[in-house]
XYZ file of C-alpha atoms in Angstrom:
386
model
C -23.600 -0.863 -7.224
C -20.150 0.485 -8.316
C -19.140 3.877 -7.066
C -19.200 6.807 -9.596
C -15.665 7.867 -10.510
C -14.827 11.161 -8.933
C -14.151 14.118 -11.161
C -11.102 16.264 -10.806
C -12.709 18.763 -8.459
C -13.963 16.014 -6.142
C -10.514 14.405 -6.179
C -8.708 17.620 -5.276
C -11.253 18.298 -2.487
C -10.466 14.915 -0.972
C -6.790 15.886 -0.756
C -7.106 19.334 0.731
C -5.752 18.753 4.166
C -3.284 15.888 3.659
C 0.452 16.379 3.878
C 1.830 16.929 0.405
C -1.480 18.309 -0.840
C -1.688 21.263 -3.225
C -2.252 23.648 -0.344
C 0.702 22.507 1.752
C 2.895 22.368 -1.317
C 2.231 25.951 -2.154
C 2.984 27.017 1.467
C 6.235 24.948 1.633
C 7.276 26.396 -1.710
C 7.217 29.891 -0.292
C 8.218 29.055 3.288
C 11.785 30.292 3.011
C 10.638 33.642 1.535
C 7.971 34.076 4.279
C 10.390 33.269 7.083
C 12.981 35.642 5.615
C 10.421 38.465 5.423
C 9.272 38.020 9.064
C 12.884 37.839 10.386
C 13.806 40.999 8.445
C 10.876 42.829 9.854
C 11.799 41.856 13.450
C 15.289 43.265 12.910
C 13.955 46.542 11.506
C 14.663 45.907 7.861
C 12.196 47.025 5.179
C 10.665 43.834 3.679
C 6.957 44.655 4.198
C 6.453 45.091 0.409
C 7.768 41.558 -0.149
C 5.622 40.251 2.552
C 2.487 41.844 1.035
C 3.200 40.127 -2.301
C 3.559 36.815 -0.565
C 0.300 37.359 1.334
C -1.508 37.891 -2.021
C -0.022 34.706 -3.298
C -0.666 32.595 -0.150
C -3.922 34.124 1.162
C -6.152 31.975 -1.065
C -4.345 28.864 0.080
C -4.581 29.866 3.793
C -8.325 30.639 3.238
C -8.869 27.234 1.682
C -7.039 25.425 4.508
C -8.913 27.381 7.158
C -12.245 26.416 5.642
C -11.454 22.710 5.760
C -13.465 20.556 8.120
C -11.578 19.191 11.163
C -12.392 15.604 10.101
C -10.125 14.197 7.361
C -12.032 12.919 4.273
C -11.928 9.229 3.541
C -10.323 7.893 0.427
C -13.598 8.328 -1.535
C -13.837 11.973 -0.559
C -16.618 11.660 2.052
C -16.429 12.857 5.699
C -17.672 10.224 8.100
C -21.145 10.856 9.598
C -19.850 10.375 13.111
C -17.177 13.038 12.797
C -17.453 15.406 15.737
C -17.008 18.856 14.275
C -16.876 20.359 17.788
C -14.093 18.237 19.018
C -10.801 20.128 19.597
C -8.169 19.603 16.857
C -4.786 18.237 17.719
C -2.287 20.950 18.522
C -3.043 24.702 18.240
C -4.609 26.225 15.245
C -2.799 29.159 13.712
C -4.770 32.405 14.063
C -6.419 33.953 10.982
C -4.729 36.687 8.997
C -5.340 40.164 10.357
C -4.874 43.495 8.436
C -3.004 45.873 10.615
C -3.312 49.568 10.099
C -1.306 52.687 11.429
C -2.480 54.802 14.348
C -4.615 57.751 13.674
C -5.296 60.745 15.927
C -8.792 59.398 16.864
C -7.116 56.180 18.146
C -5.127 57.674 20.926
C -7.081 56.506 23.977
C -7.610 58.642 26.978
C -8.017 55.710 29.366
C -6.937 52.113 29.521
C -9.286 49.668 27.652
C -10.541 46.515 29.281
C -8.599 43.307 29.104
C -9.614 41.172 26.149
C -11.176 37.908 27.274
C -9.353 34.475 27.038
C -11.975 32.103 25.635
C -10.371 28.778 26.710
C -10.372 28.083 30.412
C -7.149 26.024 30.105
C -5.182 28.902 28.623
C -6.825 31.346 31.037
C -5.574 29.348 34.028
C -2.186 28.900 32.411
C -1.681 32.541 31.792
C -1.512 33.209 35.541
C 0.220 30.087 36.717
C 3.916 29.831 37.371
C 5.834 26.674 36.552
C 6.728 26.131 40.151
C 3.054 25.484 41.150
C 1.978 23.539 38.017
C 0.562 19.980 38.349
C 1.854 17.233 36.025
C 0.654 17.780 32.494
C -0.507 21.360 33.041
C 1.021 24.294 31.096
C 2.402 27.430 32.778
C 2.558 31.086 31.659
C 6.182 30.457 30.513
C 5.014 28.662 27.467
C 2.424 31.324 26.593
C 4.943 34.014 27.345
C 7.235 32.705 24.559
C 4.539 32.841 21.841
C 3.122 36.090 23.272
C 6.550 37.785 23.115
C 6.672 36.975 19.340
C 3.221 38.474 18.791
C 4.121 41.642 20.717
C 7.220 42.152 18.604
C 5.347 41.504 15.392
C 2.441 43.829 16.191
C 4.586 46.634 17.546
C 6.877 46.517 14.458
C 3.933 46.674 12.073
C 2.146 49.580 13.845
C 5.404 51.572 14.108
C 6.493 50.855 10.579
C 3.218 52.178 9.133
C 2.748 55.138 11.432
C 6.238 56.603 11.379
C 7.334 56.345 7.684
C 10.249 58.660 7.992
C 11.798 57.055 11.031
C 15.109 55.215 10.558
C 15.213 51.554 11.514
C 17.333 52.544 14.594
C 14.728 55.007 15.814
C 11.833 52.611 15.007
C 13.583 49.879 17.103
C 13.795 52.348 20.020
C 10.088 52.987 19.876
C 9.431 49.263 19.734
C 11.672 48.612 22.722
C 9.746 51.223 24.648
C 6.527 49.365 23.901
C 7.791 45.774 24.645
C 10.355 46.379 27.442
C 9.629 44.741 30.794
C 9.099 47.987 32.683
C 6.316 49.077 30.266
C 4.570 45.673 30.272
C 4.857 45.461 34.102
C 3.158 48.878 34.272
C 0.268 47.504 32.261
C 0.047 44.387 34.472
C -0.074 46.584 37.576
C -2.940 48.586 36.093
C -4.988 45.498 35.348
C -4.205 43.867 38.711
C -2.632 40.730 37.211
C -0.530 40.248 40.308
C -3.665 39.580 42.398
C -4.652 36.815 39.956
C -1.151 35.233 39.683
C -0.570 31.751 41.031
C 3.014 31.982 42.209
C 5.265 30.015 44.590
C 5.598 31.574 48.051
C 9.377 32.243 47.513
C 8.597 34.307 44.427
C 5.791 36.245 46.105
C 8.278 37.383 48.668
C 10.937 38.280 46.212
C 12.245 41.871 45.475
C 10.357 44.364 43.320
C 12.728 43.996 40.319
C 12.092 40.189 40.079
C 8.326 40.743 40.597
C 8.367 43.296 37.830
C 9.956 40.819 35.478
C 7.249 38.316 36.263
C 4.413 40.818 35.737
C 5.901 41.762 32.379
C 6.064 38.109 31.395
C 2.410 37.720 32.346
C 1.341 40.414 29.896
C 3.125 38.513 27.220
C 1.549 35.282 28.364
C -1.877 36.911 28.495
C -1.392 38.106 24.917
C -0.524 34.605 23.779
C -3.477 33.149 25.573
C -5.936 35.644 23.905
C -4.593 34.736 20.443
C -4.472 30.948 20.897
C -7.786 30.587 22.683
C -9.715 32.247 19.828
C -8.488 31.041 16.447
C -11.066 33.175 14.580
C -10.694 36.548 16.264
C -7.991 36.182 18.924
C -5.140 37.921 17.025
C -7.482 40.731 15.905
C -8.720 41.359 19.455
C -5.199 41.299 20.847
C -3.997 43.659 18.212
C -6.864 46.110 18.879
C -6.128 46.064 22.713
C -2.380 46.442 22.298
C -2.833 49.264 19.760
C -4.938 51.121 22.262
C -2.598 50.820 25.283
C 0.534 51.326 23.116
C -1.132 54.449 21.710
C -1.212 55.944 25.181
C 2.433 55.060 25.779
C 3.476 56.657 22.489
C 1.113 59.636 22.818
C 3.753 62.284 22.633
C 5.572 60.660 19.706
C 2.295 60.105 17.892
C 1.136 63.690 18.402
C 4.413 64.960 17.132
C 4.115 62.781 13.978
C 0.671 63.935 13.307
C 1.615 67.547 13.728
C 4.469 67.183 11.280
C 2.684 65.131 8.683
C -0.998 65.754 9.296
C -3.016 62.570 9.158
C -1.074 61.111 6.278
C 0.114 58.205 8.422
C -3.379 57.045 9.077
C -4.501 57.702 5.522
C -1.804 55.903 3.653
C 0.429 53.152 5.019
C 4.137 53.755 4.536
C 4.394 50.580 2.487
C 1.946 51.952 -0.122
C 2.979 55.563 0.020
C 6.624 55.006 -0.761
C 9.691 56.806 0.805
C 8.835 59.964 2.654
C 10.018 63.018 0.804
C 10.935 66.098 2.858
C 9.381 69.362 1.638
C 12.052 71.457 3.275
C 15.811 71.314 4.074
C 17.057 69.559 7.103
C 19.018 71.610 9.655
C 22.243 70.206 8.403
C 21.491 71.162 4.858
C 20.264 74.569 5.797
C 23.461 75.249 7.887
C 25.616 74.151 4.979
C 23.726 76.473 2.551
C 24.223 79.354 4.961
C 28.015 79.238 5.423
C 29.740 76.649 3.357
C 31.897 77.463 0.330
C 35.011 75.870 -1.074
C 37.653 75.763 1.744
C 34.957 75.785 4.569
C 34.297 72.412 6.182
C 31.557 71.426 8.603
C 32.374 68.534 10.931
C 29.978 66.643 13.199
C 31.862 65.073 16.099
C 30.738 62.759 18.866
C 30.708 64.104 22.461
C 31.026 61.729 25.352
C 27.549 61.329 26.969
C 26.662 59.064 29.890
C 23.029 60.196 30.188
C 19.929 58.011 29.561
C 16.588 59.122 28.245
C 14.238 59.653 31.162
C 11.351 58.112 29.271
C 12.936 54.997 27.770
C 16.110 54.582 29.948
C 17.987 54.130 26.698
C 21.463 55.745 26.159
C 21.651 59.231 24.690
C 24.113 60.431 22.146
C 25.693 63.899 21.936
C 27.141 65.452 18.775
C 28.789 68.793 18.258
C 29.044 70.727 14.924
C 32.434 72.369 14.282
C 33.476 74.502 11.319
C 36.903 75.042 9.796
C 37.810 77.788 7.222
C 38.830 81.347 6.548
C 42.095 80.659 8.372
C 40.535 79.316 11.554
C 39.929 75.791 12.894
C 37.757 74.042 15.481
C 35.064 76.691 15.770
C 32.143 75.232 17.787
C 28.847 76.262 16.601
C 26.396 74.095 18.447
C 25.584 70.685 19.974
C 22.746 68.307 20.343
C 21.662 65.266 22.307
C 19.161 62.624 21.207
C 18.541 58.859 21.042
C 20.517 58.483 17.858
C 23.658 60.168 16.544
C 21.818 61.136 13.387
C 19.124 63.066 15.306
C 21.750 64.551 17.644
C 23.639 65.900 14.667
C 20.433 67.564 13.294
C 19.883 69.114 16.677
C 23.412 70.467 16.755
C 22.915 72.037 13.384
C 19.579 73.553 14.499
C 21.337 75.094 17.505
C 24.012 76.566 15.239
C 21.423 78.151 13.011
C 19.647 79.604 16.039
C 22.911 81.007 17.293
C 22.885 84.088 15.114
C 25.957 85.666 16.864
C 28.067 82.552 16.225
C 27.289 82.151 12.580
C 26.930 85.844 11.625
C 30.556 86.257 10.584
C 30.512 83.028 8.510
C 27.390 84.153 6.654
C 29.080 87.467 5.789
C 32.227 85.732 4.655
C 30.138 83.552 2.277
C 28.151 86.549 1.025
C 31.521 88.411 0.169
C 32.881 85.277 -1.543
C 29.818 84.851 -3.636
C 29.764 88.546 -4.581
C 33.440 88.353 -5.722
C 32.938 85.107 -7.716
C 32.117 85.320 -11.469
C 28.596 83.999 -12.158
C 29.912 80.872 -13.907
C 32.087 79.953 -10.929
C 29.645 80.442 -8.126
C 29.535 77.429 -5.788
C 26.631 75.051 -6.103
C 24.676 73.728 -3.140
C 26.611 70.870 -1.559
C 24.955 67.973 0.227
C 25.135 68.352 4.035
C 27.118 65.790 5.836
């Protein structure tokens, strides 16, 4: 009996998972854009809105591919009866898409959450095994560390971007570095006792604390990679939930400061949807300029040598001083500030100058006299602070 010709829907269904299919063609068509967005996010550039548009375009395709059976259809569109749907697929399946959200006040944990489980025993063993004690054909934590590191950067970038909408890329990168740096990860590993489970060569076990700390940090990255790869359905979501919790404890002070300044807006509306943050008040630089600057009066923000490092992040600090020229005088120092960025240090310097009433009293009086003597049509307008 001749076979019934397949209709278009049946034909397309038979081509779902083959190379060059409609699904793979769609993905390849947008591959360069997708890679560009992810690379931009990793370097702190704002491409999340572009990534969201791509997700809307590609999500139906990813969903269709994820729904495909592991066995490839035959030429007539039928899956063989002896196909073993439980057999592991070749290679590693990409994890499913996960919607990440900003931190909220209720999500700042008071104690460390339990480790998420690794579902695959091979990955579980590999996450704690050094290359030096691997048997032929086995994988070590170095391989998992590589992929885990990428997930850590991606997740940290997303959480920080959405929770701190007014932060500059530089400040956001500093927060991310605090979360993913080796000292932080090694601290997590120590809490969870990963060193007791590590299978390391004897010479590494007897090495100094700095080298051991590096290995423990690597194991957190490897453990994250193992959680994701061992559970293609929920691994990424479980890893993200766990990391969000422990990272929230690490960023507790920064988060509380953000919530205090902006209420719960970060948790209510992601930065990518809310648009640029608009300040409801003047910055210290703008306020200082409004207080004392008129034509002929110049405010300068100058770098001050600083060799200190931040006690929390071990990152270099920057110092900036604010100096004013005018009314026949030069190089009048009004204040200084130190912070993790020159921009923030400059704002702190301006804030110190404003608080130093004695130092700026004369400058305010000079401006008031100038304004009083100037005809209404010639009064100076507010100038943008440097």
